[in-house]
Short mmCIF file of C-alpha atoms in Angstrom, two decimals:
data_model
loop_
_atom_site.label_atom_id
_atom_site.label_comp_id
_atom_site.label_asym_id
_atom_site.label_seq_id
_atom_site.Cartn_x
_atom_site.Cartn_y
_atom_site.Cartn_z
CA MET A 5 -8.01 7.70 6.02
CA GLY A 6 -6.58 4.15 6.26
CA ILE A 7 -4.56 2.25 3.50
CA LYS A 8 -4.89 -1.34 3.06
CA CYS A 9 -2.06 -3.29 1.37
CA GLY A 10 -2.32 -6.76 0.26
CA ILE A 11 0.62 -9.11 0.28
CA VAL A 12 0.63 -11.80 -2.61
CA GLY A 13 3.29 -14.21 -4.04
CA LEU A 14 3.68 -17.94 -4.57
CA PRO A 15 3.39 -20.31 -1.67
CA ASN A 16 6.55 -20.76 0.51
CA VAL A 17 8.25 -17.34 -0.48
CA GLY A 18 7.97 -15.82 3.24
CA LYS A 19 4.60 -14.04 2.98
CA SER A 20 3.09 -15.43 6.27
CA THR A 21 6.53 -15.05 8.13
CA LEU A 22 6.79 -11.39 6.83
CA PHE A 23 2.98 -10.76 7.40
CA ASN A 24 3.54 -12.20 11.31
CA ALA A 25 6.54 -9.64 11.64
CA LEU A 26 4.76 -6.85 10.33
CA SER A 27 1.43 -6.83 11.92
CA GLY A 28 2.40 -8.82 15.37
CA ALA A 29 -0.51 -11.23 14.40
CA ARG A 30 0.15 -14.94 14.99
CA ALA A 31 -1.02 -16.38 11.18
CA GLU A 32 0.29 -19.78 10.72
CA ALA A 33 3.48 -20.25 9.01
CA ALA A 34 4.41 -23.53 7.60
CA ASN A 35 6.65 -25.57 5.08
CA PHE A 36 3.79 -26.40 2.66
CA PRO A 37 1.52 -24.36 0.36
CA PHE A 38 -2.03 -22.80 1.27
CA CYS A 39 -1.28 -22.65 5.25
CA THR A 40 -3.15 -19.30 4.96
CA ILE A 41 -6.53 -20.39 4.08
CA GLU A 42 -8.49 -17.20 4.76
CA PRO A 43 -6.82 -13.93 4.32
CA ASN A 44 -5.25 -12.77 7.76
CA VAL A 45 -5.66 -9.10 8.63
CA GLY A 46 -3.13 -7.11 10.60
CA ILE A 47 -3.69 -3.40 11.66
CA VAL A 48 -0.10 -2.22 11.55
CA PRO A 49 0.83 1.08 13.51
CA VAL A 50 2.96 3.24 11.39
CA PRO A 51 6.35 4.41 13.18
CA ASP A 52 6.96 8.06 13.01
CA ALA A 53 9.61 9.66 15.23
CA ARG A 54 7.74 13.09 14.77
CA LEU A 55 4.88 11.68 16.63
CA THR A 56 6.93 10.49 19.33
CA THR A 57 8.78 13.90 19.48
CA LEU A 58 5.60 15.78 19.90
CA ALA A 59 4.05 13.33 22.32
CA GLY A 60 7.28 13.94 24.58
CA LEU A 61 6.76 17.81 24.43
CA VAL A 62 2.98 17.71 25.23
CA ASN A 63 2.88 14.57 27.37
CA PRO A 64 -0.76 13.99 26.21
CA ALA A 65 -3.04 11.27 27.65
CA LYS A 66 -3.01 9.18 24.76
CA VAL A 67 -0.75 8.70 21.57
CA THR A 68 -2.41 7.47 18.42
CA PRO A 69 -0.53 6.59 15.52
CA THR A 70 -1.81 6.22 11.84
CA PHE A 71 -2.20 2.90 10.72
CA ILE A 72 -1.96 0.68 7.74
CA GLU A 73 -4.21 -2.57 7.15
CA ILE A 74 -2.01 -5.54 5.90
CA VAL A 75 -3.94 -8.50 4.23
CA ASP A 76 -1.91 -11.80 3.93
CA ILE A 77 -3.74 -13.40 0.64
CA ALA A 78 -2.96 -17.01 0.53
CA GLY A 79 -0.40 -18.18 -2.01
CA LEU A 80 -1.48 -18.08 -5.56
CA VAL A 81 -0.53 -20.71 -8.19
CA LYS A 82 -0.67 -21.37 -11.67
CA GLY A 83 -4.35 -21.52 -12.58
CA ALA A 84 -5.55 -19.64 -9.50
CA SER A 85 -7.87 -17.66 -11.98
CA GLU A 86 -9.51 -20.85 -12.90
CA GLY A 87 -10.25 -21.59 -9.02
CA LYS A 88 -6.96 -23.96 -8.54
CA GLY A 89 -5.86 -23.46 -4.79
CA ARG A 90 -8.63 -21.78 -4.01
CA GLY A 91 -7.63 -18.67 -6.16
CA ASN A 92 -10.91 -17.03 -7.10
CA ALA A 93 -11.64 -16.34 -3.26
CA PHE A 94 -8.17 -14.97 -2.86
CA LEU A 95 -8.39 -12.98 -6.32
CA ALA A 96 -11.35 -11.34 -4.84
CA HIS A 97 -9.38 -10.28 -1.82
CA ILE A 98 -6.90 -8.28 -4.02
CA ARG A 99 -9.47 -6.18 -5.52
CA GLU A 100 -9.94 -4.61 -1.94
CA VAL A 101 -6.64 -3.33 -1.64
CA ASP A 102 -5.01 -0.05 -2.23
CA LEU A 103 -1.53 -1.37 -2.83
CA VAL A 104 -0.21 -4.93 -3.75
CA LEU A 105 2.96 -5.90 -1.80
CA HIS A 106 4.31 -8.74 -4.20
CA ILE A 107 6.87 -10.74 -2.11
CA VAL A 108 9.20 -12.42 -4.26
CA ARG A 109 11.57 -15.39 -3.29
CA CYS A 110 15.40 -14.55 -4.01
CA PHE A 111 16.83 -16.92 -1.63
CA GLU A 112 17.94 -20.47 -1.80
CA ASP A 113 17.10 -22.79 1.15
CA ASP A 114 17.07 -26.70 0.69
CA ASN A 115 14.82 -26.95 3.90
CA VAL A 116 11.86 -24.70 2.40
CA MET A 117 10.53 -26.18 -0.78
CA HIS A 118 9.79 -23.98 -3.73
CA VAL A 119 6.27 -24.78 -5.37
CA ASP A 120 8.11 -24.97 -8.76
CA GLY A 121 11.20 -26.68 -7.43
CA SER A 122 13.60 -23.77 -8.04
CA VAL A 123 14.15 -20.21 -7.25
CA ASP A 124 13.43 -18.06 -10.17
CA ALA A 125 12.38 -14.60 -9.41
CA LEU A 126 11.21 -13.34 -12.80
CA ARG A 127 9.31 -16.75 -13.59
CA ASP A 128 7.36 -16.51 -10.01
CA ILE A 129 6.45 -12.92 -10.74
CA ARG A 130 4.92 -13.77 -14.23
CA VAL A 131 3.00 -16.90 -12.70
CA ILE A 132 1.25 -14.08 -10.50
CA GLU A 133 0.86 -11.64 -13.08
CA ASP A 134 -0.71 -13.63 -15.48
CA GLU A 135 -3.35 -15.04 -13.11
CA LEU A 136 -4.27 -11.43 -12.43
CA LEU A 137 -4.22 -10.66 -16.30
CA ILE A 138 -6.64 -13.63 -16.98
CA LYS A 139 -8.85 -12.43 -13.98
CA ASP A 140 -8.95 -8.96 -15.55
CA LEU A 141 -9.91 -10.39 -19.01
CA GLU A 142 -12.72 -12.17 -17.48
CA THR A 143 -13.92 -8.91 -15.87
CA ILE A 144 -13.38 -6.72 -19.23
CA GLU A 145 -15.26 -9.51 -21.17
CA ARG A 146 -18.21 -9.34 -19.03
CA ARG A 147 -18.63 -5.64 -19.34
CA GLU A 148 -18.07 -5.90 -23.21
CA HIS A 149 -20.61 -8.36 -23.59
CA LYS A 150 -23.15 -6.40 -21.91
CA LEU A 151 -22.29 -3.24 -23.67
CA THR A 152 -22.36 -5.36 -26.87
CA THR A 153 -26.03 -5.99 -26.36
CA GLN A 154 -26.74 -2.37 -25.19
CA ALA A 155 -25.28 -0.74 -28.16
CA LYS A 156 -27.67 -2.24 -30.61
CA SER A 157 -30.01 0.46 -29.47
CA GLY A 158 -27.52 2.82 -31.18
CA ASP A 159 -26.83 4.92 -28.21
CA ARG A 160 -23.67 7.11 -28.99
CA ALA A 161 -22.13 6.89 -25.28
CA VAL A 162 -22.79 3.18 -25.14
CA ARG A 163 -20.96 2.66 -28.51
CA GLU A 164 -17.96 4.80 -27.41
CA GLU A 165 -17.61 2.96 -24.19
CA LEU A 166 -17.80 -0.24 -25.91
CA GLU A 167 -15.08 0.93 -28.20
CA PHE A 168 -12.87 2.19 -25.13
CA VAL A 169 -13.52 -1.50 -23.37
CA THR A 170 -12.75 -3.49 -26.58
CA GLY A 171 -9.45 -1.60 -27.03
CA LEU A 172 -8.52 -2.22 -23.29
CA ARG A 173 -9.55 -5.96 -23.89
CA GLU A 174 -7.17 -6.35 -26.57
CA PHE A 175 -4.33 -4.47 -24.73
CA ILE A 176 -4.45 -6.75 -22.15
CA GLU A 177 -4.81 -9.80 -24.39
CA GLU A 178 -1.44 -8.91 -25.57
CA GLY A 179 -0.23 -9.33 -21.88
CA ASN A 180 0.02 -5.79 -20.89
CA LYS A 181 -1.08 -4.98 -17.37
CA ALA A 182 -4.13 -2.44 -17.19
CA SER A 183 -1.97 0.18 -15.53
CA ARG A 184 -0.01 0.71 -18.85
CA TYR A 185 -3.27 1.53 -20.81
CA PRO A 186 -3.41 5.07 -21.67
CA VAL A 187 -6.69 6.17 -19.85
CA GLU A 188 -6.07 9.88 -19.14
CA GLY A 189 -7.93 11.91 -21.90
CA THR A 190 -10.10 9.35 -23.16
CA GLY A 191 -13.15 10.48 -20.93
CA HIS A 192 -13.57 6.95 -19.75
CA GLU A 193 -11.57 7.24 -16.59
CA SER A 194 -14.48 6.32 -14.54
CA VAL A 195 -15.17 3.32 -16.40
CA TYR A 196 -11.81 2.24 -16.06
CA ARG A 197 -11.86 2.84 -12.41
CA GLU A 198 -15.41 0.94 -11.90
CA LEU A 199 -13.68 -2.08 -13.51
CA PHE A 200 -11.33 -2.53 -10.17
CA LEU A 201 -8.85 -4.09 -12.60
CA LEU A 202 -6.28 -6.08 -10.79
CA THR A 203 -3.33 -5.18 -12.60
CA ALA A 204 -4.19 -1.37 -12.51
CA LYS A 205 -3.30 -1.73 -8.67
CA PRO A 206 0.14 -0.03 -7.70
CA VAL A 207 2.72 -2.66 -6.89
CA LEU A 208 5.74 -2.76 -4.52
CA TYR A 209 8.00 -5.80 -4.96
CA VAL A 210 9.48 -7.08 -1.78
CA CYS A 211 12.65 -9.40 -2.22
CA ASN A 212 13.09 -11.54 0.39
CA VAL A 213 16.71 -12.69 0.83
CA VAL A 214 19.06 -14.11 3.54
CA GLU A 215 20.55 -11.86 6.19
CA ALA A 216 23.80 -11.77 4.60
CA GLU A 217 22.30 -9.75 1.70
CA LEU A 218 20.97 -7.01 3.46
CA PRO A 219 20.59 -4.31 3.44
CA ASP A 220 19.93 -3.78 -0.39
CA GLY A 221 20.65 -7.36 -1.77
CA ALA A 222 23.79 -6.31 -3.67
CA GLY A 223 24.93 -9.16 -5.62
CA ASN A 224 22.08 -11.01 -5.52
CA GLU A 225 21.02 -11.51 -9.16
CA GLU A 226 17.59 -12.58 -8.49
CA VAL A 227 17.13 -9.02 -6.94
CA LYS A 228 18.56 -7.26 -9.91
CA ARG A 229 16.20 -9.12 -12.27
CA VAL A 230 13.31 -8.02 -9.90
CA ARG A 231 14.30 -4.45 -10.25
CA GLY A 232 14.95 -4.53 -13.82
CA HIS A 233 11.19 -5.73 -14.32
CA ALA A 234 10.00 -3.37 -11.87
CA ALA A 235 11.46 -0.43 -13.65
CA GLU A 236 9.03 -1.17 -16.72
CA ASP A 237 6.14 0.01 -14.56
CA ALA A 238 8.25 2.59 -12.45
CA SER A 239 7.24 0.29 -9.75
CA ASP A 240 9.41 0.59 -6.36
CA VAL A 241 11.51 -2.54 -4.74
CA ILE A 242 12.34 -3.11 -1.29
CA VAL A 243 14.69 -5.71 0.20
CA VAL A 244 14.08 -7.43 3.64
CA CYS A 245 14.88 -10.75 5.22
CA ALA A 246 11.56 -12.21 6.67
CA LYS A 247 13.46 -14.27 9.06
CA ILE A 248 15.26 -11.37 10.38
CA GLU A 249 12.07 -9.31 10.69
CA SER A 250 10.27 -12.00 12.66
CA GLU A 251 13.30 -11.78 14.82
CA ILE A 252 13.09 -7.98 15.37
CA ALA A 253 9.22 -8.14 15.86
CA GLU A 254 9.93 -10.17 19.07
CA LEU A 255 12.32 -7.40 20.46
CA GLU A 256 11.50 -4.25 22.47
CA GLU A 257 12.12 -0.97 21.06
CA GLY A 258 15.58 -0.36 22.50
CA GLU A 259 16.80 -3.69 21.75
CA LYS A 260 15.57 -3.11 18.10
CA ARG A 261 17.90 -0.51 17.66
CA LEU A 262 20.87 -2.38 19.00
CA PHE A 263 19.93 -5.43 16.84
CA LEU A 264 19.80 -3.36 13.70
CA GLU A 265 23.09 -1.76 14.37
CA GLU A 266 24.71 -4.74 14.87
CA LEU A 267 23.60 -6.01 11.51
CA GLY A 268 24.71 -2.60 10.00
CA ILE A 269 21.16 -1.66 9.18
CA GLU A 270 19.47 1.73 9.41
CA SER A 271 15.87 0.61 9.37
CA SER A 272 13.65 -2.51 9.62
CA GLY A 273 12.02 -3.91 6.68
CA LEU A 274 8.80 -2.61 8.21
CA ASP A 275 9.96 0.99 8.16
CA LYS A 276 11.29 0.53 4.38
CA LEU A 277 8.29 -0.84 3.39
CA ILE A 278 5.91 1.67 5.21
CA ARG A 279 8.07 4.73 3.49
CA ALA A 280 7.81 2.83 -0.12
CA ALA A 281 4.16 2.56 0.35
CA TYR A 282 3.35 6.21 1.35
CA GLU A 283 5.52 7.30 -1.59
CA ARG A 284 3.97 5.05 -3.98
CA LEU A 285 0.42 6.00 -3.11
CA GLY A 286 1.29 9.54 -2.74
CA LEU A 287 0.35 9.95 0.99
CA ILE A 288 1.62 12.36 3.64
CA THR A 289 1.23 12.64 7.38
CA PHE A 290 -0.31 15.51 9.66
CA PHE A 291 -0.71 15.94 13.38
CA THR A 292 -3.11 17.28 15.98
CA CYS A 293 -1.71 17.68 19.41
CA GLY A 294 -3.07 18.63 22.55
CA PRO A 295 -3.33 17.49 26.41
CA LYS A 296 -5.80 14.52 25.71
CA GLU A 297 -4.14 13.09 22.57
CA ALA A 298 -1.17 13.42 20.20
CA ARG A 299 -2.32 11.90 16.96
CA ALA A 300 -1.11 11.22 13.26
CA TRP A 301 -3.41 11.09 10.30
CA THR A 302 -2.80 10.12 6.84
CA ILE A 303 -4.06 11.99 3.77
CA LYS A 304 -3.23 12.21 0.07
CA ALA A 305 -0.68 14.66 -0.86
CA GLY A 306 -2.29 17.92 -2.24
CA THR A 307 -5.41 17.57 0.26
CA LYS A 308 -6.68 20.97 1.21
CA ALA A 309 -7.55 21.87 4.67
CA PRO A 310 -11.27 21.40 4.64
CA GLY A 311 -10.44 17.52 3.46
CA ALA A 312 -7.76 16.80 6.14
CA ALA A 313 -10.65 18.11 8.65
CA GLY A 314 -12.86 15.61 7.16
CA VAL A 315 -10.48 12.60 7.72
CA ILE A 316 -10.94 13.41 11.34
CA HIS A 317 -14.94 13.84 11.33
CA THR A 318 -17.20 14.95 8.55
CA ASP A 319 -18.61 17.41 10.74
CA PHE A 320 -15.17 19.22 10.61
CA GLU A 321 -15.18 19.24 6.97
CA ARG A 322 -18.95 20.52 6.57
CA GLY A 323 -18.44 23.16 9.17
CA PHE A 324 -14.91 24.42 8.11
CA ILE A 325 -14.06 27.69 9.27
CA ARG A 326 -10.16 27.67 9.30
CA ALA A 327 -7.12 25.41 10.15
CA GLU A 328 -4.61 26.86 12.52
CA THR A 329 -1.24 25.30 11.58
CA ILE A 330 2.26 25.16 12.64
CA LYS A 331 5.11 23.15 10.94
CA TYR A 332 6.36 20.23 12.73
CA SER A 333 10.10 22.06 12.88
CA ASP A 334 8.69 25.30 14.19
CA PHE A 335 6.49 23.24 17.05
CA VAL A 336 9.50 21.50 18.16
CA GLU A 337 11.76 24.53 18.07
CA CYS A 338 9.31 26.42 20.12
CA GLY A 339 8.50 23.67 22.38
CA SER A 340 4.68 23.88 22.72
CA GLU A 341 1.53 25.15 20.79
CA HIS A 342 1.28 28.33 23.26
CA ALA A 343 5.04 29.18 22.52
CA ALA A 344 4.60 28.98 18.85
CA ARG A 345 1.70 31.17 18.66
CA GLU A 346 3.69 33.76 20.51
CA ALA A 347 6.50 33.53 18.31
CA GLY A 348 4.22 34.12 15.58
CA LYS A 349 4.66 30.33 14.05
CA MET A 350 1.06 29.58 13.81
CA ARG A 351 -0.92 30.47 10.85
CA ALA A 352 -4.34 30.89 9.98
CA GLU A 353 -5.09 29.00 6.87
CA GLY A 354 -8.56 28.93 4.68
CA ARG A 355 -10.11 26.60 2.46
CA ASP A 356 -7.77 26.48 -0.19
CA TYR A 357 -4.62 25.72 2.08
CA VAL A 358 -2.92 22.70 1.18
CA VAL A 359 -1.64 20.61 3.88
CA GLU A 360 1.87 19.79 4.19
CA ASP A 361 3.57 16.74 5.38
CA GLY A 362 4.33 17.08 9.10
CA ASP A 363 1.51 20.20 9.64
CA VAL A 364 0.57 20.27 13.33
CA MET A 365 -3.24 21.33 12.64
CA LEU A 366 -6.03 22.70 14.96
CA PHE A 367 -9.44 23.00 13.03
CA ARG A 368 -11.94 25.58 13.66
CA PHE A 369 -15.45 24.58 12.60
CA ASN A 370 -19.20 25.36 13.14
CA VAL A 371 -21.92 23.02 12.59
#
């Protein structure tokens, strides 16, 4: 499975600069609002040292990482939900993503104007979140109006759904995100999902700071405020310097490591972002490894073997017989699939096996 992340934030917070650095794409970055007119899409390979190690052992003809799709959605402004700043089109793009990357400006720079004239992280966050809430209200009100008409027939199921949707509308009208609404156990979970509400999306806040405040923004009051806000929804916060990320993106792998060491940073913003995104979405990685290809695959934690096989090809899931599985650490220790098999480290697993992060797998199937 591929995951799609949408970068949002006010104009001039560093979205396009960060997008360019993350994806290697050449989105236009300029010191004025709306320089990103259509959403740019970047396909970002997920760095994973385990895949590199496996490839070094097997020496395959091809090495294929798993990928994240990142969409740079143009800067929203107050009134975006009413169409200002081409907001309607941009809000529609947010509906399609799995995770919202909310870029927040936490730095002062007289050379980069702020759309509201000053740096205030919480004000900026609320502008974006208010626009998303307004759009969600429109979506819910449309459904509520339709259900109100249908409920006149006396259908009990329709009346119950209307009651649920009305309660949701009232909750959001009070300024609450849809993600906080108690849905589990109501019997209306599918109704909630079908609304594709913007504020139901999981969020990762990305604080853009100056180089001197890396790696964690310690001492930056704006970062502290963002962390406090994020804690209300159990959301994660990472700290990056978009300017530094753009410089790192231009370097070769060896140079990147040296550059990060000089800065006293263990990992790049991209690495931090991807780890946080995987954790937020509950994702893990398994591997397939052979002479033709070593490849990483992304699945939801808790996925059983047939489901993992289906990520490779639907025929693998449909005709699933068993999965031959080696733990990553065992594969590395033994040095090859054959040696792992000989050492009794390869296990035959059936339909109920829950795939673990780092499993090296070979699927047997028949169609």
